[in-house]
Amino acid sequence: MTRYHLIFILAAAMFSFSGCKKKAGFDPMSKGASDFVGTWQGAMTTFKNNKLLKVNSDVMMYRISADYLDGIIFMNQSLVFHEFQFLNGTLYFRVVCNDPQNSTCQAWNLSGYAIFSEETKINIRISGNECGPFGSEYIEWNGTLVKAQVPADSLPYNNFGKASNQWTYKTLLKRGDTCQVQKQLMINPAYFQFEGASSQTCGLPWPLRPIKWNISPAEFTINNDTTLALHPFSFPVNAKAGVVYSTILYNDTTTVTLVDTNLTVTTPAGSFLCRRFRYTEPVGVGASRITRTAWLWLNYKYGVIRQEVVNPIDSTDLKTQELISKTF
């Protein structure tokens, strides 16, 4: 056997043994969906209008059910996304269009994925058509984000759902009477679903229905709450200011519009930074129907801070509610 044959045999043996060894290091496929839950921070970049854009971003991910994750991307606007698949350590998601009636958004199809690059870092990519003057503006965002702890007072998403939370409001009726309305969440039967009850000292002639709210990070939904609305309403985190969101239910059309995003409201319970929504609903007045208009001031951490009804339907209808105390 020649020296060259011996070298070849030894090299082949070394190659063979090296292939049998388990590769050391980080394995992103070992990560499960629960590992993505939490808040991630970092810079997202894209190339748009012949410019490289770099935007500081927060991405918050949470379980919407036992099997699926939802999330919110906070950068130049707030974007909500829903998981459509989790496979081999990678989260695949679709981004919701927050202006679906806009003619420039009809080709919207943003989607993306997230995968761990290190134990405490994820890579995220979002691509597809967004809203634009031509109706199909392709964009691609990329970023590397790290796990972060966000102070509770600076959370940019709803966080006031807890069975035991209680609110008390100073209430003014159309007829001029001042009284109190108290709301309390009592049970949490499913993900982000809450049930509770209202009580009042106003002597209202109509019954107060049990409270049923959905409070996810991305959306506060009133399903049942007599003192706030007679119809279901949703107030989304990803709402664009000035866009009217309409819903038709049993031939009734309701609307929600985000009007302000950064208002400070001072009440006996304290000062709160709020988003203000305008919402409308059809209600019966005798044999006729009118559109009742109201304003709602919402705080991410403490919920409903103030309500004003522009045109109360009768003397016992509520005109204003203002938070005077809370238990959390």
mmCIF file of C-alpha atoms in Angstrom:
data_model
loop_
_atom_site.group_PDB
_atom_site.id
_atom_site.type_symbol
_atom_site.label_atom_id
_atom_site.label_comp_id
_atom_site.label_asym_id
_atom_site.label_seq_id
_atom_site.Cartn_x
_atom_site.Cartn_y
_atom_site.Cartn_z
ATOM 1 C CA MET A 1 0.000 0.000 0.000
ATOM 2 C CA THR A 2 1.423 3.306 -1.005
ATOM 3 C CA ARG A 3 1.662 6.369 1.187
ATOM 4 C CA TYR A 4 -1.022 8.101 -0.931
ATOM 5 C CA HIS A 5 -3.444 5.213 -0.493
ATOM 6 C CA LEU A 6 -2.938 5.345 3.289
ATOM 7 C CA ILE A 7 -3.596 9.114 3.376
ATOM 8 C CA PHE A 8 -6.794 8.646 1.346
ATOM 9 C CA ILE A 9 -8.079 5.914 3.699
ATOM 10 C CA LEU A 10 -7.332 7.976 6.811
ATOM 11 C CA ALA A 11 -9.062 11.072 5.321
ATOM 12 C CA ALA A 12 -12.151 9.039 4.400
ATOM 13 C CA ALA A 13 -12.308 7.576 7.902
ATOM 14 C CA MET A 14 -12.048 11.009 9.500
ATOM 15 C CA PHE A 15 -14.819 12.343 7.223
ATOM 16 C CA SER A 16 -17.028 9.372 8.071
ATOM 17 C CA PHE A 17 -16.590 9.784 11.833
ATOM 18 C CA SER A 18 -17.170 13.524 11.660
ATOM 19 C CA GLY A 19 -20.518 12.911 9.950
ATOM 20 C CA CYS A 20 -21.640 10.720 12.825
ATOM 21 C CA LYS A 21 -21.079 13.395 15.416
ATOM 22 C CA LYS A 22 -24.090 15.494 16.554
ATOM 23 C CA LYS A 23 -23.538 19.059 15.532
ATOM 24 C CA ALA A 24 -22.980 21.214 18.595
ATOM 25 C CA GLY A 25 -24.679 24.595 19.031
ATOM 26 C CA PHE A 26 -28.107 26.176 18.939
ATOM 27 C CA ASP A 27 -30.998 24.390 17.214
ATOM 28 C CA PRO A 28 -33.927 26.707 16.267
ATOM 29 C CA MET A 29 -36.100 23.681 15.466
ATOM 30 C CA SER A 30 -36.101 22.800 19.169
ATOM 31 C CA LYS A 31 -38.239 25.853 19.961
ATOM 32 C CA GLY A 32 -41.977 25.508 20.530
ATOM 33 C CA ALA A 33 -44.773 28.031 20.118
ATOM 34 C CA SER A 34 -44.706 28.972 23.809
ATOM 35 C CA ASP A 35 -41.106 30.157 23.461
ATOM 36 C CA PHE A 36 -42.311 32.997 21.218
ATOM 37 C CA VAL A 37 -44.771 34.379 23.811
ATOM 38 C CA GLY A 38 -43.720 37.768 25.193
ATOM 39 C CA THR A 39 -42.456 41.120 23.955
ATOM 40 C CA TRP A 40 -39.566 41.403 21.517
ATOM 41 C CA GLN A 41 -37.716 44.615 20.660
ATOM 42 C CA GLY A 42 -35.292 45.673 17.963
ATOM 43 C CA ALA A 43 -34.968 47.437 14.627
ATOM 44 C CA MET A 44 -36.901 46.527 11.483
ATOM 45 C CA THR A 45 -35.556 47.636 8.123
ATOM 46 C CA THR A 46 -36.965 47.913 4.622
ATOM 47 C CA PHE A 47 -36.188 49.611 1.318
ATOM 48 C CA LYS A 48 -39.002 51.896 0.191
ATOM 49 C CA ASN A 49 -39.246 54.931 -2.103
ATOM 50 C CA ASN A 50 -35.538 54.559 -2.911
ATOM 51 C CA LYS A 51 -34.643 54.859 0.777
ATOM 52 C CA LEU A 52 -33.465 52.422 3.410
ATOM 53 C CA LEU A 53 -35.845 52.756 6.369
ATOM 54 C CA LYS A 54 -34.910 51.610 9.856
ATOM 55 C CA VAL A 55 -37.645 51.668 12.515
ATOM 56 C CA ASN A 56 -37.445 50.690 16.196
ATOM 57 C CA SER A 57 -40.102 48.055 16.747
ATOM 58 C CA ASP A 58 -41.887 46.094 19.451
ATOM 59 C CA VAL A 59 -43.480 42.747 18.630
ATOM 60 C CA MET A 60 -45.827 41.276 21.225
ATOM 61 C CA MET A 61 -46.915 37.621 20.865
ATOM 62 C CA TYR A 62 -49.514 35.795 22.932
ATOM 63 C CA ARG A 63 -51.673 32.669 22.880
ATOM 64 C CA ILE A 64 -55.172 33.278 21.545
ATOM 65 C CA SER A 65 -56.083 29.613 22.166
ATOM 66 C CA ALA A 66 -54.389 26.399 23.170
ATOM 67 C CA ASP A 67 -53.220 25.897 19.595
ATOM 68 C CA TYR A 68 -52.620 29.326 18.061
ATOM 69 C CA LEU A 69 -50.637 32.501 18.613
ATOM 70 C CA ASP A 70 -51.588 36.072 17.761
ATOM 71 C CA GLY A 71 -49.359 39.100 17.822
ATOM 72 C CA ILE A 72 -49.045 42.853 17.397
ATOM 73 C CA ILE A 73 -46.249 44.683 15.605
ATOM 74 C CA PHE A 74 -45.641 48.234 16.790
ATOM 75 C CA MET A 75 -43.537 50.348 14.443
ATOM 76 C CA ASN A 76 -44.658 53.170 12.140
ATOM 77 C CA GLN A 77 -48.169 51.800 12.615
ATOM 78 C CA SER A 78 -49.704 49.024 14.702
ATOM 79 C CA LEU A 79 -50.246 45.758 12.821
ATOM 80 C CA VAL A 80 -52.074 42.695 14.142
ATOM 81 C CA PHE A 81 -51.160 39.223 12.904
ATOM 82 C CA HIS A 82 -52.603 35.717 13.237
ATOM 83 C CA GLU A 83 -50.719 32.435 13.109
ATOM 84 C CA PHE A 84 -51.630 30.125 10.236
ATOM 85 C CA GLN A 85 -48.937 27.498 10.839
ATOM 86 C CA PHE A 86 -46.233 26.536 13.298
ATOM 87 C CA LEU A 87 -43.731 24.090 11.807
ATOM 88 C CA ASN A 88 -40.238 22.969 12.808
ATOM 89 C CA GLY A 89 -39.643 25.877 15.182
ATOM 90 C CA THR A 90 -40.935 28.514 12.760
ATOM 91 C CA LEU A 91 -44.018 30.658 13.307
ATOM 92 C CA TYR A 92 -45.810 31.597 10.066
ATOM 93 C CA PHE A 93 -48.419 34.365 10.204
ATOM 94 C CA ARG A 94 -50.677 36.665 8.184
ATOM 95 C CA VAL A 95 -50.935 40.391 8.882
ATOM 96 C CA VAL A 96 -54.430 41.925 9.086
ATOM 97 C CA CYS A 97 -55.288 44.918 6.891
ATOM 98 C CA ASN A 98 -56.538 47.728 9.141
ATOM 99 C CA ASP A 99 -58.163 49.757 6.358
ATOM 100 C CA PRO A 100 -60.006 47.121 4.312
ATOM 101 C CA GLN A 101 -62.449 49.483 2.564
ATOM 102 C CA ASN A 102 -59.691 51.713 1.229
ATOM 103 C CA SER A 103 -59.341 51.337 -2.557
ATOM 104 C CA THR A 104 -55.541 51.478 -2.243
ATOM 105 C CA CYS A 105 -55.518 48.458 0.074
ATOM 106 C CA GLN A 106 -57.403 45.932 -2.060
ATOM 107 C CA ALA A 107 -54.257 43.962 -2.978
ATOM 108 C CA TRP A 108 -53.100 43.699 0.666
ATOM 109 C CA ASN A 109 -51.454 40.316 1.369
ATOM 110 C CA LEU A 110 -48.757 40.867 3.999
ATOM 111 C CA SER A 111 -47.474 37.732 5.683
ATOM 112 C CA GLY A 112 -44.316 36.676 7.453
ATOM 113 C CA TYR A 113 -42.460 34.309 9.692
ATOM 114 C CA ALA A 114 -40.390 34.348 12.879
ATOM 115 C CA ILE A 115 -37.631 31.936 13.919
ATOM 116 C CA PHE A 116 -35.093 31.862 16.736
ATOM 117 C CA SER A 117 -31.529 32.736 15.783
ATOM 118 C CA GLU A 118 -30.190 32.425 19.343
ATOM 119 C CA GLU A 119 -31.676 31.530 22.717
ATOM 120 C CA THR A 120 -32.884 35.104 23.294
ATOM 121 C CA LYS A 121 -33.164 36.414 19.728
ATOM 122 C CA ILE A 122 -35.609 35.945 16.887
ATOM 123 C CA ASN A 123 -35.378 36.843 13.227
ATOM 124 C CA ILE A 124 -38.606 38.153 11.747
ATOM 125 C CA ARG A 125 -39.503 38.834 8.136
ATOM 126 C CA ILE A 126 -42.694 40.390 6.725
ATOM 127 C CA SER A 127 -43.331 40.748 2.998
ATOM 128 C CA GLY A 128 -46.119 41.286 0.500
ATOM 129 C CA ASN A 129 -48.385 44.037 -0.785
ATOM 130 C CA GLU A 130 -49.482 46.825 1.549
ATOM 131 C CA CYS A 131 -51.658 49.902 0.913
ATOM 132 C CA GLY A 132 -50.349 52.321 -1.681
ATOM 133 C CA PRO A 133 -51.278 54.702 -4.495
ATOM 134 C CA PHE A 134 -51.111 51.877 -7.038
ATOM 135 C CA GLY A 135 -53.017 49.429 -4.831
ATOM 136 C CA SER A 136 -50.198 46.890 -4.690
ATOM 137 C CA GLU A 137 -47.121 48.308 -2.997
ATOM 138 C CA TYR A 138 -44.663 45.462 -2.359
ATOM 139 C CA ILE A 139 -42.614 45.781 0.806
ATOM 140 C CA GLU A 140 -40.261 43.575 2.787
ATOM 141 C CA TRP A 141 -39.380 44.138 6.447
ATOM 142 C CA ASN A 142 -36.517 42.322 8.202
ATOM 143 C CA GLY A 143 -35.257 42.495 11.740
ATOM 144 C CA THR A 144 -33.529 40.744 14.633
ATOM 145 C CA LEU A 145 -35.335 41.235 17.952
ATOM 146 C CA VAL A 146 -34.463 40.399 21.561
ATOM 147 C CA LYS A 147 -36.744 39.441 24.449
ATOM 148 C CA ALA A 148 -37.628 42.466 26.573
ATOM 149 C CA GLN A 149 -39.487 43.429 29.715
ATOM 150 C CA VAL A 150 -41.865 46.349 29.105
ATOM 151 C CA PRO A 151 -42.917 48.471 32.120
ATOM 152 C CA ALA A 152 -46.642 48.060 32.788
ATOM 153 C CA ASP A 153 -47.293 51.788 32.516
ATOM 154 C CA SER A 154 -45.908 51.897 28.979
ATOM 155 C CA LEU A 155 -47.704 48.868 27.511
ATOM 156 C CA PRO A 156 -49.059 49.676 24.045
ATOM 157 C CA TYR A 157 -51.737 46.954 24.215
ATOM 158 C CA ASN A 158 -54.774 46.098 26.365
ATOM 159 C CA ASN A 159 -53.918 44.641 29.744
ATOM 160 C CA PHE A 160 -56.897 45.324 32.029
ATOM 161 C CA GLY A 161 -58.639 41.958 31.894
ATOM 162 C CA LYS A 162 -58.629 40.157 35.234
ATOM 163 C CA ALA A 163 -61.400 38.408 37.128
ATOM 164 C CA SER A 164 -61.672 40.624 40.274
ATOM 165 C CA ASN A 165 -61.028 43.994 38.627
ATOM 166 C CA GLN A 166 -63.613 46.563 39.648
ATOM 167 C CA TRP A 167 -64.434 50.072 38.398
ATOM 168 C CA THR A 168 -66.703 52.748 39.886
ATOM 169 C CA TYR A 169 -67.982 55.633 37.757
ATOM 170 C CA LYS A 170 -69.606 58.928 38.585
ATOM 171 C CA THR A 171 -72.569 58.981 36.248
ATOM 172 C CA LEU A 172 -74.700 61.857 34.978
ATOM 173 C CA LEU A 173 -78.130 61.130 33.493
ATOM 174 C CA LYS A 174 -79.797 63.232 30.817
ATOM 175 C CA ARG A 175 -82.384 64.423 33.362
ATOM 176 C CA GLY A 176 -79.567 65.845 35.515
ATOM 177 C CA ASP A 177 -79.328 63.218 38.274
ATOM 178 C CA THR A 178 -75.870 62.211 39.470
ATOM 179 C CA CYS A 179 -75.297 58.662 40.682
ATOM 180 C CA GLN A 180 -72.776 55.812 40.538
ATOM 181 C CA VAL A 181 -72.348 52.759 38.334
ATOM 182 C CA GLN A 182 -70.057 49.954 39.427
ATOM 183 C CA LYS A 183 -68.651 47.218 37.183
ATOM 184 C CA GLN A 184 -66.851 44.082 38.300
ATOM 185 C CA LEU A 185 -65.307 41.207 36.357
ATOM 186 C CA MET A 186 -65.951 37.925 38.133
ATOM 187 C CA ILE A 187 -64.942 34.997 35.933
ATOM 188 C CA ASN A 188 -62.585 34.297 33.046
ATOM 189 C CA PRO A 189 -64.155 31.259 31.300
ATOM 190 C CA ALA A 190 -61.819 31.163 28.275
ATOM 191 C CA TYR A 191 -58.877 32.927 26.667
ATOM 192 C CA PHE A 192 -59.454 36.688 27.023
ATOM 193 C CA GLN A 193 -63.188 36.247 27.774
ATOM 194 C CA PHE A 194 -64.522 37.890 30.922
ATOM 195 C CA GLU A 195 -67.915 37.939 32.582
ATOM 196 C CA GLY A 196 -69.178 40.081 35.421
ATOM 197 C CA ALA A 197 -71.954 42.337 36.609
ATOM 198 C CA SER A 198 -72.940 45.985 36.929
ATOM 199 C CA SER A 199 -74.726 47.684 39.794
ATOM 200 C CA GLN A 200 -76.045 51.237 40.041
ATOM 201 C CA THR A 201 -77.529 53.820 42.410
ATOM 202 C CA CYS A 202 -79.279 55.678 39.577
ATOM 203 C CA GLY A 203 -82.714 54.106 39.909
ATOM 204 C CA LEU A 204 -82.666 53.171 36.243
ATOM 205 C CA PRO A 205 -85.991 51.725 35.036
ATOM 206 C CA TRP A 206 -84.282 49.219 32.737
ATOM 207 C CA PRO A 207 -82.308 46.160 33.872
ATOM 208 C CA LEU A 208 -78.518 46.006 33.680
ATOM 209 C CA ARG A 209 -77.460 43.034 31.596
ATOM 210 C CA PRO A 210 -74.537 40.877 32.782
ATOM 211 C CA ILE A 211 -71.154 42.141 31.569
ATOM 212 C CA LYS A 212 -69.502 40.138 28.809
ATOM 213 C CA TRP A 213 -66.226 41.557 27.539
ATOM 214 C CA ASN A 214 -63.376 40.225 25.431
ATOM 215 C CA ILE A 215 -60.079 41.862 26.384
ATOM 216 C CA SER A 216 -57.217 40.585 24.285
ATOM 217 C CA PRO A 217 -54.023 42.585 23.805
ATOM 218 C CA ALA A 218 -55.236 43.490 20.292
ATOM 219 C CA GLU A 219 -58.894 44.301 20.914
ATOM 220 C CA PHE A 220 -61.411 45.355 23.565
ATOM 221 C CA THR A 221 -64.878 44.058 22.648
ATOM 222 C CA ILE A 222 -68.112 44.925 24.417
ATOM 223 C CA ASN A 223 -70.431 41.953 23.935
ATOM 224 C CA ASN A 224 -72.855 42.873 26.726
ATOM 225 C CA ASP A 225 -72.770 46.019 28.843
ATOM 226 C CA THR A 226 -75.971 48.039 29.100
ATOM 227 C CA THR A 227 -74.362 51.240 30.330
ATOM 228 C CA LEU A 228 -71.848 51.393 27.466
ATOM 229 C CA ALA A 229 -73.837 50.207 24.448
ATOM 230 C CA LEU A 230 -76.840 48.174 23.355
ATOM 231 C CA HIS A 231 -74.908 46.540 20.500
ATOM 232 C CA PRO A 232 -71.577 44.690 20.441
ATOM 233 C CA PHE A 233 -68.604 46.963 19.727
ATOM 234 C CA SER A 234 -64.907 46.285 19.171
ATOM 235 C CA PHE A 235 -62.113 48.822 19.709
ATOM 236 C CA PRO A 236 -58.983 47.480 17.978
ATOM 237 C CA VAL A 237 -55.400 48.370 18.855
ATOM 238 C CA ASN A 238 -54.522 48.500 15.155
ATOM 239 C CA ALA A 239 -57.253 51.039 14.278
ATOM 240 C CA LYS A 240 -56.083 53.840 11.978
ATOM 241 C CA ALA A 241 -57.102 57.340 13.035
ATOM 242 C CA GLY A 242 -60.011 58.668 11.012
ATOM 243 C CA VAL A 243 -60.999 55.331 9.438
ATOM 244 C CA VAL A 244 -64.644 54.384 10.016
ATOM 245 C CA TYR A 245 -65.053 50.672 10.829
ATOM 246 C CA SER A 246 -68.624 49.540 10.150
ATOM 247 C CA THR A 247 -70.339 46.356 11.307
ATOM 248 C CA ILE A 248 -73.781 45.110 10.253
ATOM 249 C CA LEU A 249 -75.623 42.918 12.764
ATOM 250 C CA TYR A 250 -79.305 42.016 12.404
ATOM 251 C CA ASN A 251 -79.698 44.830 9.835
ATOM 252 C CA ASP A 252 -78.257 47.356 12.312
ATOM 253 C CA THR A 253 -75.095 49.189 11.275
ATOM 254 C CA THR A 254 -72.682 50.286 13.988
ATOM 255 C CA THR A 255 -69.499 52.286 13.495
ATOM 256 C CA VAL A 256 -66.249 52.807 15.398
ATOM 257 C CA THR A 257 -63.688 55.526 14.604
ATOM 258 C CA LEU A 258 -60.388 56.235 16.337
ATOM 259 C CA VAL A 259 -60.231 60.013 16.765
ATOM 260 C CA ASP A 260 -57.287 60.657 19.124
ATOM 261 C CA THR A 261 -54.382 58.509 20.286
ATOM 262 C CA ASN A 262 -52.593 60.525 22.939
ATOM 263 C CA LEU A 263 -55.020 62.349 25.226
ATOM 264 C CA THR A 264 -54.442 62.865 28.947
ATOM 265 C CA VAL A 265 -57.672 62.577 30.941
ATOM 266 C CA THR A 266 -57.747 63.594 34.616
ATOM 267 C CA THR A 267 -60.450 62.081 36.829
ATOM 268 C CA PRO A 268 -60.861 61.541 40.605
ATOM 269 C CA ALA A 269 -59.137 58.166 40.044
ATOM 270 C CA GLY A 270 -56.021 59.787 38.558
ATOM 271 C CA SER A 271 -54.604 60.949 35.235
ATOM 272 C CA PHE A 272 -54.610 58.536 32.304
ATOM 273 C CA LEU A 273 -53.190 58.552 28.787
ATOM 274 C CA CYS A 274 -56.034 57.513 26.503
ATOM 275 C CA ARG A 275 -57.154 56.724 22.996
ATOM 276 C CA ARG A 276 -60.508 58.278 22.158
ATOM 277 C CA PHE A 277 -63.076 56.521 19.972
ATOM 278 C CA ARG A 278 -66.311 57.776 18.469
ATOM 279 C CA TYR A 279 -68.963 55.087 18.055
ATOM 280 C CA THR A 280 -72.549 55.045 16.782
ATOM 281 C CA GLU A 281 -75.469 52.640 17.015
ATOM 282 C CA PRO A 282 -79.149 52.671 16.025
ATOM 283 C CA VAL A 283 -81.533 52.615 19.018
ATOM 284 C CA GLY A 284 -85.285 52.652 19.393
ATOM 285 C CA VAL A 285 -87.107 55.754 20.626
ATOM 286 C CA GLY A 286 -90.761 54.897 20.873
ATOM 287 C CA ALA A 287 -91.892 53.809 17.423
ATOM 288 C CA SER A 288 -88.903 55.386 15.675
ATOM 289 C CA ARG A 289 -85.147 54.823 15.629
ATOM 290 C CA ILE A 290 -82.243 57.234 15.894
ATOM 291 C CA THR A 291 -78.484 56.904 15.669
ATOM 292 C CA ARG A 292 -76.954 57.395 19.101
ATOM 293 C CA THR A 293 -73.403 58.744 19.120
ATOM 294 C CA ALA A 294 -70.948 58.335 21.992
ATOM 295 C CA TRP A 295 -67.275 58.865 22.820
ATOM 296 C CA LEU A 296 -65.123 56.414 24.745
ATOM 297 C CA TRP A 297 -61.740 57.150 26.336
ATOM 298 C CA LEU A 298 -59.696 53.940 26.726
ATOM 299 C CA ASN A 299 -56.456 53.361 28.609
ATOM 300 C CA TYR A 300 -54.395 50.235 27.866
ATOM 301 C CA LYS A 301 -53.818 49.370 31.518
ATOM 302 C CA TYR A 302 -57.052 50.506 33.173
ATOM 303 C CA GLY A 303 -59.728 50.221 30.499
ATOM 304 C CA VAL A 304 -62.695 52.591 30.196
ATOM 305 C CA ILE A 305 -61.833 55.947 31.751
ATOM 306 C CA ARG A 306 -64.645 58.123 30.446
ATOM 307 C CA GLN A 307 -67.763 57.926 28.297
ATOM 308 C CA GLU A 308 -69.882 60.722 26.817
ATOM 309 C CA VAL A 309 -73.171 60.201 24.998
ATOM 310 C CA VAL A 310 -73.844 63.013 22.524
ATOM 311 C CA ASN A 311 -77.588 62.449 22.171
ATOM 312 C CA PRO A 312 -79.096 60.408 25.037
ATOM 313 C CA ILE A 313 -82.361 58.820 23.934
ATOM 314 C CA ASP A 314 -84.493 59.677 26.984
ATOM 315 C CA SER A 315 -84.332 61.278 30.426
ATOM 316 C CA THR A 316 -82.939 58.131 32.090
ATOM 317 C CA ASP A 317 -80.255 57.557 29.488
ATOM 318 C CA LEU A 318 -76.664 58.068 30.573
ATOM 319 C CA LYS A 319 -75.005 61.288 29.495
ATOM 320 C CA THR A 320 -71.508 60.872 30.984
ATOM 321 C CA GLN A 321 -69.540 58.351 33.017
ATOM 322 C CA GLU A 322 -66.200 59.173 34.633
ATOM 323 C CA LEU A 323 -63.916 56.828 36.562
ATOM 324 C CA ILE A 324 -63.706 57.736 40.249
ATOM 325 C CA SER A 325 -62.064 54.586 41.649
ATOM 326 C CA LYS A 326 -60.667 51.175 40.705
ATOM 327 C CA THR A 327 -59.412 48.179 42.659
ATOM 328 C CA PHE A 328 -56.240 47.377 40.688
#
